[in-house]
Amino acid sequence: MTNKNLVLVINSGSSSVKFSLFDTRQRTPLASGLADRLGTKEAYLKWNISRAHSFESPLTKTSHLSAIKTILAGLKNAALLDDGLMGIGHRVVHGGELFNESAIINKKTYKGIEQCAPLAPLHNPANLVGIDTLSDLFPNTPQVAVFDTAFHQTLPKHAYLYALPYNLYTDYSIRRYGFHGTSHDYVATQAVQQLQLAPNDHAIICAHLGNGCSAAAIKDGESIDTTMGFTPLEGLCMGTRSGDIDPSILQFMCKKLNKTIDEVTNILNTSSGLLGLSQTSNDMRNLTTAAQKGDEQAQLAIDVFCYKLAKHIAALCVPLGKLDALIFTGGIGENAANIRAQVCRQLAILNIYLDEDHNNQHGQGSNGLISQTNTTAVAVIPTDEEWHIAQATEQRINQNTSS
Ligand code: ADP
């Protein structure tokens, strides 16, 4: 017999596999964990079972296949798979223009994910490794791909096109795609319910601030613009990514540093943003502590981060035409009251004024709201991408069975 409610969520990256096992009737996972540093001697597996206990153990066999087998053995040992799975949901980074919603994995979907691989050469192949492995181990269990880009497929053409020769779009698919779609979709849906906004008449800006950062303009449930673009490098200042820069800087850096374009792009992705500016850390907690102790470079990194975010939030109001709510989510958005305050101090033009106490309590006890009464609503809403993937997986499988 198959348990009608058990969904395994898999996020297979280039050197890691994250997993969560849900009973879809409850939001807290039955078990979750991470196999990290795969392919190296430092590979390890970290488990959380029902929040009751967590433990970490080294992995002697370090391939994705071995890690997934170890995860499944652990779930079986804990008697969590006794009734079988309803389905498996895979996080897939890039769905290009082929996928505007989640999809049951079959030959056509698989080929589509392969076709999108040139757009995400590090991520999509790693996602496929997870799909291959789980399909071999569970050939009769439905599997669903949930795409990071799908939610932004509603962007209008004038928002997703770059002002480049048009054939670069038609021949090579060079356009803005946007990422963090599962998070923006989930958080915006929560915001509509929590803040009692009109389901068919609302304008929200969602700022997802984790290691990667992006903001999205969401009108009546649809994304109409977002800050990330062709890749997650565009837009806001992030942990280690630069966000927007003048593209001419690339050529200038290649010449001055005597580096290849790949090496320079790597600098933009891995040693820029908060890390590059502060020269010490990409972690907002460390930077806040350092800035409080007088580290000027850390304060500068925070100032650039907040200024760029405020400017992008204001810009996203243009397509929305009005602003009903600004939502903060992600590790920084949910926990860093000082960052929210610094960003919002620069947004008085949008009638944004925070309530200091509610902000310091991260909206707990005020239904997420951290704004003053009679000003534009600002709220903290925790994201939960895994739970959203589990829900999307269940929904897709149910639709598939009933059609
Ligand atoms: P990822 O994008 O990897 O999922 P997270 O959403 O976990 O990342 O966010 C990581 C960021 O959140 C880091 O910069 C971290 O410093 C920051 N963060 C987490 N907790 C806090 C906190 N209490 N105060 C300030 N920043 C925090």
Coordinates of C-alpha atoms and ligand atoms in Angstrom, one line a residue:
M1 CA 0.0 0.0 0.0
T2 CA 1.2 3.5 -0.7
N3 CA 0.9 6.3 1.8
K4 CA -1.3 9.0 0.1
N5 CA 0.4 11.8 2.0
L6 CA 4.2 11.0 2.1
V7 CA 6.3 13.2 -0.2
L8 CA 10.1 13.2 -0.4
V9 CA 11.6 16.5 -1.5
I10 CA 15.1 16.3 -3.1
N11 CA 17.4 19.2 -3.9
S12 CA 20.4 17.7 -5.7
G13 CA 23.2 20.2 -6.2
S14 CA 26.7 19.8 -7.7
S15 CA 28.3 18.7 -4.4
S16 CA 25.3 18.3 -2.1
V17 CA 21.9 16.6 -1.7
K18 CA 19.3 18.2 0.6
F19 CA 16.2 16.2 1.5
S20 CA 13.0 16.6 3.4
L21 CA 10.3 14.0 4.0
F22 CA 6.8 15.4 4.5
D23 CA 3.4 14.1 5.5
T24 CA 1.6 16.7 3.4
R25 CA -1.0 17.2 6.1
Q26 CA 1.6 18.9 8.3
R27 CA 4.2 21.5 7.5
T28 CA 6.9 20.2 9.8
P29 CA 9.0 17.6 8.0
L30 CA 9.2 14.1 9.5
A31 CA 12.9 14.1 8.6
S32 CA 15.2 16.4 6.8
G33 CA 18.9 16.7 6.2
L34 CA 21.9 17.4 4.0
A35 CA 24.6 15.4 2.4
D36 CA 27.4 17.9 1.7
R37 CA 30.9 18.1 0.2
L38 CA 30.1 15.1 -2.0
G39 CA 33.0 13.8 -4.1
T40 CA 35.5 14.9 -1.4
K41 CA 37.1 13.3 1.6
E42 CA 35.1 15.7 3.8
A43 CA 31.7 14.4 2.7
Y44 CA 29.2 14.2 5.5
L45 CA 25.5 13.6 6.2
K46 CA 23.5 15.7 8.6
W47 CA 20.1 14.5 9.8
N48 CA 17.2 16.0 11.6
I49 CA 14.4 13.6 12.6
S50 CA 11.2 15.2 13.9
R51 CA 13.3 18.0 15.3
A52 CA 13.8 15.6 18.3
H53 CA 17.4 14.7 17.4
S54 CA 19.9 15.7 14.8
F55 CA 23.2 14.0 14.2
E56 CA 26.1 14.2 11.7
S57 CA 28.2 11.4 10.3
P58 CA 31.0 11.2 7.7
L59 CA 30.2 9.5 4.4
T60 CA 32.7 6.9 3.2
K61 CA 31.1 6.5 -0.2
T62 CA 30.8 10.1 -1.5
S63 CA 28.9 9.8 -4.8
H64 CA 25.4 11.3 -5.2
L65 CA 24.0 7.7 -5.6
S66 CA 25.7 6.5 -2.4
A67 CA 24.6 9.5 -0.5
I68 CA 20.9 9.1 -1.6
K69 CA 21.1 5.4 -0.8
T70 CA 22.4 6.2 2.7
I71 CA 19.6 8.8 3.2
L72 CA 17.0 6.2 2.1
A73 CA 18.4 3.5 4.4
G74 CA 18.2 6.0 7.3
L75 CA 14.6 6.8 6.5
K76 CA 13.8 3.1 6.3
N77 CA 15.6 2.4 9.6
A78 CA 13.5 5.1 11.2
A79 CA 10.4 3.2 9.8
L80 CA 9.4 6.3 7.9
L81 CA 9.1 4.7 4.5
D82 CA 7.1 1.6 5.6
D83 CA 4.0 2.7 3.8
G84 CA 5.7 3.8 0.6
L85 CA 5.8 7.3 -1.0
M86 CA 3.1 9.2 -2.8
G87 CA 5.6 11.1 -4.8
I88 CA 9.0 12.7 -5.0
G89 CA 9.5 16.4 -5.7
H90 CA 12.7 17.6 -7.2
R91 CA 13.9 21.2 -7.1
V92 CA 15.1 22.1 -10.6
V93 CA 16.9 25.4 -11.0
H94 CA 16.2 26.3 -14.7
G95 CA 13.1 25.6 -16.7
G96 CA 13.9 28.2 -19.4
E97 CA 10.8 29.1 -21.4
L98 CA 9.7 25.5 -21.5
F99 CA 8.2 25.3 -18.0
N100 CA 5.8 27.8 -16.5
E101 CA 4.7 25.4 -13.8
S102 CA 5.8 22.2 -12.1
A103 CA 5.7 19.1 -14.2
I104 CA 5.4 15.3 -13.7
I105 CA 8.8 13.9 -14.8
N106 CA 8.4 11.8 -17.9
K107 CA 10.6 11.5 -21.0
K108 CA 9.4 14.9 -22.4
T109 CA 10.1 16.7 -19.1
Y110 CA 13.4 15.1 -18.7
K111 CA 14.5 16.2 -22.2
G112 CA 13.2 19.7 -21.4
I113 CA 15.4 19.9 -18.3
E114 CA 18.4 18.7 -20.4
Q115 CA 17.6 21.3 -23.0
C116 CA 17.7 24.0 -20.4
A117 CA 21.1 22.8 -19.0
P118 CA 23.2 25.3 -21.1
L119 CA 21.3 28.1 -19.2
A120 CA 22.3 26.6 -15.8
P121 CA 25.3 24.4 -16.5
L122 CA 26.2 23.8 -12.9
H123 CA 22.7 23.2 -11.6
N124 CA 20.5 21.4 -14.1
P125 CA 22.9 18.4 -14.7
A126 CA 23.2 18.0 -10.9
N127 CA 19.4 18.1 -10.6
L128 CA 19.2 15.4 -13.3
V129 CA 21.6 13.2 -11.3
G130 CA 19.1 13.3 -8.4
I131 CA 16.2 12.5 -10.8
D132 CA 18.1 9.6 -12.4
T133 CA 19.0 8.1 -9.0
L134 CA 15.5 8.4 -7.5
S135 CA 13.9 7.1 -10.7
D136 CA 16.1 4.0 -10.6
L137 CA 15.4 3.4 -6.9
F138 CA 11.6 4.2 -7.2
P139 CA 10.6 3.3 -10.7
N140 CA 6.9 3.2 -9.9
T141 CA 6.7 6.4 -7.8
P142 CA 5.6 9.6 -9.6
Q143 CA 8.3 12.3 -9.6
V144 CA 7.7 16.0 -10.1
A145 CA 10.1 18.8 -11.1
V146 CA 9.5 22.1 -9.4
F147 CA 11.4 24.9 -11.2
D148 CA 13.0 28.0 -9.7
T149 CA 12.3 30.0 -12.8
A150 CA 8.7 28.9 -13.5
F151 CA 7.0 31.6 -11.3
H152 CA 8.6 34.4 -13.3
Q153 CA 7.4 33.1 -16.6
T154 CA 4.6 35.7 -16.3
L155 CA 7.0 38.6 -16.8
P156 CA 5.9 40.7 -19.7
K157 CA 8.3 40.9 -22.7
H158 CA 9.4 44.5 -22.0
A159 CA 10.5 43.3 -18.5
Y160 CA 12.3 40.2 -19.6
L161 CA 14.2 41.5 -22.6
Y162 CA 17.6 43.0 -22.5
A163 CA 18.3 45.9 -24.8
L164 CA 20.6 43.7 -26.9
P165 CA 20.3 42.7 -30.6
Y166 CA 17.0 40.8 -30.7
N167 CA 18.5 37.8 -32.4
L168 CA 20.5 37.1 -29.2
Y169 CA 17.1 36.4 -27.6
T170 CA 15.6 34.3 -30.5
D171 CA 18.8 32.4 -31.3
Y172 CA 20.4 31.9 -27.8
S173 CA 17.5 32.5 -25.4
I174 CA 19.3 35.4 -23.8
R175 CA 16.7 37.1 -21.6
R176 CA 15.9 37.7 -18.0
Y177 CA 14.4 34.6 -16.3
G178 CA 14.5 35.3 -12.5
F179 CA 15.1 32.8 -9.7
H180 CA 13.9 32.0 -6.2
G181 CA 10.5 31.4 -7.8
T182 CA 9.3 28.8 -5.2
S183 CA 10.1 31.2 -2.4
H184 CA 8.5 34.3 -3.9
D185 CA 5.4 32.3 -4.9
Y186 CA 5.1 30.7 -1.4
V187 CA 5.7 33.9 0.5
A188 CA 3.4 36.0 -1.6
T189 CA 0.6 33.5 -1.2
Q190 CA 1.1 33.5 2.6
A191 CA 1.1 37.3 2.6
V192 CA -2.2 37.5 0.8
Q193 CA -3.8 35.2 3.4
Q194 CA -2.0 36.6 6.5
L195 CA -2.5 40.3 5.6
Q196 CA -6.0 39.7 4.1
L197 CA -5.2 41.2 0.8
A198 CA -7.7 40.9 -2.1
P199 CA -6.7 37.7 -4.0
N200 CA -7.4 39.3 -7.3
D201 CA -6.2 42.8 -6.6
H202 CA -3.0 43.1 -4.8
A203 CA 0.5 44.5 -5.3
I204 CA 3.3 43.0 -3.3
I205 CA 7.1 43.3 -3.3
C206 CA 8.8 40.3 -1.8
A207 CA 12.5 40.6 -0.8
H208 CA 14.2 37.2 -0.4
L209 CA 17.4 37.9 1.4
G210 CA 19.6 34.9 2.0
N211 CA 23.1 34.2 0.7
G212 CA 21.5 34.8 -2.7
C213 CA 19.2 37.8 -2.7
S214 CA 16.3 38.8 -5.1
A215 CA 13.2 41.0 -5.0
A216 CA 10.0 40.4 -7.0
A217 CA 7.0 42.5 -7.9
I218 CA 3.9 40.4 -7.6
K219 CA 0.6 41.6 -8.9
D220 CA -2.6 39.6 -8.3
G221 CA -0.5 36.4 -7.7
E222 CA 1.7 36.8 -10.7
S223 CA 5.4 37.8 -10.9
I224 CA 5.6 40.9 -13.2
D225 CA 9.3 41.8 -12.6
T226 CA 12.2 40.6 -10.5
T227 CA 15.8 41.6 -9.9
M228 CA 17.6 38.5 -10.9
G229 CA 18.1 38.0 -14.7
F230 CA 19.7 35.6 -17.1
T231 CA 21.5 34.2 -14.2
P232 CA 21.2 34.8 -10.4
L233 CA 24.1 37.3 -10.7
E234 CA 21.9 40.2 -11.7
G235 CA 20.3 42.7 -9.3
L236 CA 20.9 43.1 -5.6
C237 CA 24.2 43.0 -3.7
M238 CA 24.4 39.5 -2.2
G239 CA 26.6 37.4 0.1
T240 CA 29.3 36.8 -2.5
R241 CA 27.7 38.1 -5.8
S242 CA 28.1 41.6 -7.0
G243 CA 24.6 42.1 -8.4
D244 CA 24.3 44.8 -11.1
I245 CA 27.5 46.3 -12.4
D246 CA 28.5 48.1 -15.6
P247 CA 29.2 45.3 -18.0
S248 CA 32.2 47.1 -19.4
I249 CA 33.9 46.4 -16.0
L250 CA 34.4 42.8 -17.2
Q251 CA 36.7 43.7 -20.1
F252 CA 38.5 46.3 -17.9
M253 CA 39.1 43.7 -15.2
C254 CA 40.3 41.1 -17.7
K255 CA 43.0 43.5 -18.9
K256 CA 44.0 45.0 -15.6
L257 CA 44.1 41.7 -13.7
N258 CA 45.4 39.7 -16.6
K259 CA 42.6 37.2 -16.1
T260 CA 40.3 35.3 -18.4
I261 CA 36.6 36.1 -18.7
D262 CA 35.8 32.9 -16.7
E263 CA 38.1 34.0 -13.9
V264 CA 36.6 37.4 -13.7
T265 CA 33.1 36.1 -13.8
N266 CA 34.1 33.9 -10.9
I267 CA 35.2 36.9 -8.9
L268 CA 31.7 38.5 -9.5
N269 CA 30.0 35.3 -8.3
T270 CA 32.2 34.2 -5.4
S271 CA 34.3 37.0 -4.0
S272 CA 32.1 40.1 -4.5
G273 CA 29.0 41.4 -2.7
L274 CA 29.2 41.6 1.1
L275 CA 32.3 39.5 1.1
G276 CA 34.1 41.6 -1.5
L277 CA 33.2 44.9 0.1
S278 CA 33.8 44.0 3.7
Q279 CA 36.9 41.9 2.8
T280 CA 36.1 39.6 5.8
S281 CA 32.7 37.9 5.6
N282 CA 29.6 37.1 3.5
D283 CA 27.6 36.4 6.6
M284 CA 25.3 39.3 7.7
R285 CA 25.6 38.2 11.4
N286 CA 29.4 38.6 11.4
L287 CA 29.2 41.9 9.5
T288 CA 26.6 43.3 12.0
T289 CA 28.7 42.3 15.0
A290 CA 31.9 43.7 13.3
A291 CA 30.2 47.0 12.3
Q292 CA 28.9 47.4 15.9
K293 CA 32.5 47.1 17.1
G294 CA 33.6 49.9 14.7
D295 CA 34.7 47.9 11.6
E296 CA 34.1 50.6 8.9
Q297 CA 34.5 48.2 6.0
A298 CA 31.8 45.9 7.4
Q299 CA 29.5 49.0 7.8
L300 CA 30.2 50.0 4.2
A301 CA 29.2 46.6 3.0
I302 CA 26.0 46.8 5.0
D303 CA 25.3 50.4 3.6
V304 CA 25.8 49.3 0.0
F305 CA 23.6 46.2 0.6
C306 CA 20.7 48.3 2.1
Y307 CA 21.0 51.2 -0.4
K308 CA 20.9 48.9 -3.5
L309 CA 17.9 47.0 -2.0
A310 CA 15.9 50.1 -1.2
K311 CA 16.6 51.5 -4.7
H312 CA 15.4 48.2 -6.4
I313 CA 12.3 48.1 -4.2
A314 CA 11.4 51.6 -5.3
A315 CA 12.0 50.6 -8.9
L316 CA 9.7 47.6 -8.7
C317 CA 6.9 49.9 -7.7
V318 CA 6.8 51.2 -11.3
P319 CA 5.3 48.1 -12.8
L320 CA 3.0 47.5 -9.8
G321 CA 1.5 51.0 -9.9
K322 CA 0.8 50.8 -6.1
L323 CA 2.2 49.0 -3.1
D324 CA 0.0 47.0 -0.7
A325 CA 2.8 45.2 1.1
L326 CA 6.6 44.8 1.3
I327 CA 7.6 41.4 2.6
F328 CA 11.0 40.4 4.0
T329 CA 12.0 36.7 3.9
G330 CA 15.2 34.5 3.8
G331 CA 17.9 34.3 6.5
I332 CA 18.6 38.0 6.5
G333 CA 15.0 39.2 5.8
E334 CA 13.6 37.1 8.6
N335 CA 16.2 37.7 11.3
A336 CA 18.1 41.0 10.7
A337 CA 16.0 43.7 12.3
N338 CA 18.8 46.2 11.8
I339 CA 18.9 45.6 8.0
R340 CA 15.1 45.8 7.6
A341 CA 15.2 49.1 9.6
Q342 CA 18.1 50.6 7.5
V343 CA 16.3 49.6 4.2
C344 CA 13.0 51.0 5.3
R345 CA 14.4 54.3 6.5
Q346 CA 15.3 54.9 2.8
L347 CA 11.7 54.2 1.7
A348 CA 9.7 57.0 3.2
I349 CA 8.7 58.0 -0.3
L350 CA 6.6 54.8 -0.3
N351 CA 4.9 55.7 3.0
I352 CA 7.0 53.0 4.7
Y353 CA 7.6 53.5 8.4
L354 CA 8.5 50.6 10.7
D355 CA 7.2 50.0 14.2
E356 CA 10.5 49.6 16.1
D357 CA 9.2 47.1 18.7
H358 CA 7.4 44.9 16.1
N359 CA 10.5 45.0 13.9
N360 CA 12.8 44.0 16.8
Q361 CA 10.4 41.0 17.4
H362 CA 10.5 40.1 13.7
G363 CA 6.7 40.5 13.5
Q364 CA 6.1 37.7 16.0
G365 CA 3.0 38.6 18.0
S366 CA 1.8 41.0 15.3
N367 CA 0.9 38.5 12.6
G368 CA 4.2 39.3 10.8
L369 CA 3.5 43.0 10.5
I370 CA 6.4 45.3 11.4
S371 CA 5.0 48.6 10.0
Q372 CA 3.2 51.4 11.9
T373 CA -0.6 51.6 11.5
N374 CA -1.8 53.7 8.6
T375 CA 1.4 53.3 6.6
T376 CA 2.2 50.8 3.8
A377 CA 2.2 47.3 5.3
V378 CA 5.6 45.7 5.8
A379 CA 5.8 42.1 7.1
V380 CA 8.3 39.4 7.9
I381 CA 7.1 36.0 6.5
P382 CA 9.4 33.0 6.8
T383 CA 10.0 31.2 3.5
D384 CA 9.7 27.4 3.3
E385 CA 10.8 26.3 -0.2
E386 CA 10.8 22.6 0.7
W387 CA 7.2 22.7 2.0
H388 CA 6.2 24.6 -1.1
I389 CA 7.8 21.9 -3.3
A390 CA 6.0 19.2 -1.3
Q391 CA 2.7 20.9 -1.8
A392 CA 3.3 21.5 -5.5
T393 CA 4.3 17.8 -5.9
E394 CA 1.1 16.6 -4.2
Q395 CA -1.0 19.0 -6.3
R396 CA 0.6 18.0 -9.6
I397 CA 0.2 14.2 -8.8
N398 CA -3.4 14.7 -7.9
Q399 CA -4.1 16.7 -11.1
N400 CA -2.4 14.0 -13.1
T401 CA -4.4 11.2 -11.5
S402 CA -7.7 12.9 -12.0
S403 CA -7.1 13.9 -15.6
Ligands
ADP1 P1 20.6 30.4 1.8 O1 20.4 31.4 0.7 O2 21.9 29.7 1.8 O3 19.4 29.5 2.1 P2 19.8 31.7 4.3 O4 18.4 32.1 3.8 O5 19.9 30.7 5.4 O6 20.7 31.4 3.1 O7 20.4 33.1 4.7 C1 21.8 33.2 5.1 C2 22.0 34.7 5.5 O8 21.1 35.0 6.6 C3 23.4 34.9 6.0 O9 23.9 36.1 5.6 C4 23.2 34.9 7.5 O10 24.2 35.7 8.2 C5 21.9 35.6 7.6 N1 21.3 35.4 8.9 C6 20.8 34.3 9.5 N2 20.4 34.5 10.8 C7 20.6 35.8 11.0 C8 20.5 36.7 12.1 N3 20.0 36.2 13.3 N4 20.8 38.0 12.0 C9 21.3 38.4 10.9 N5 21.5 37.7 9.8 C10 21.2 36.4 9.8

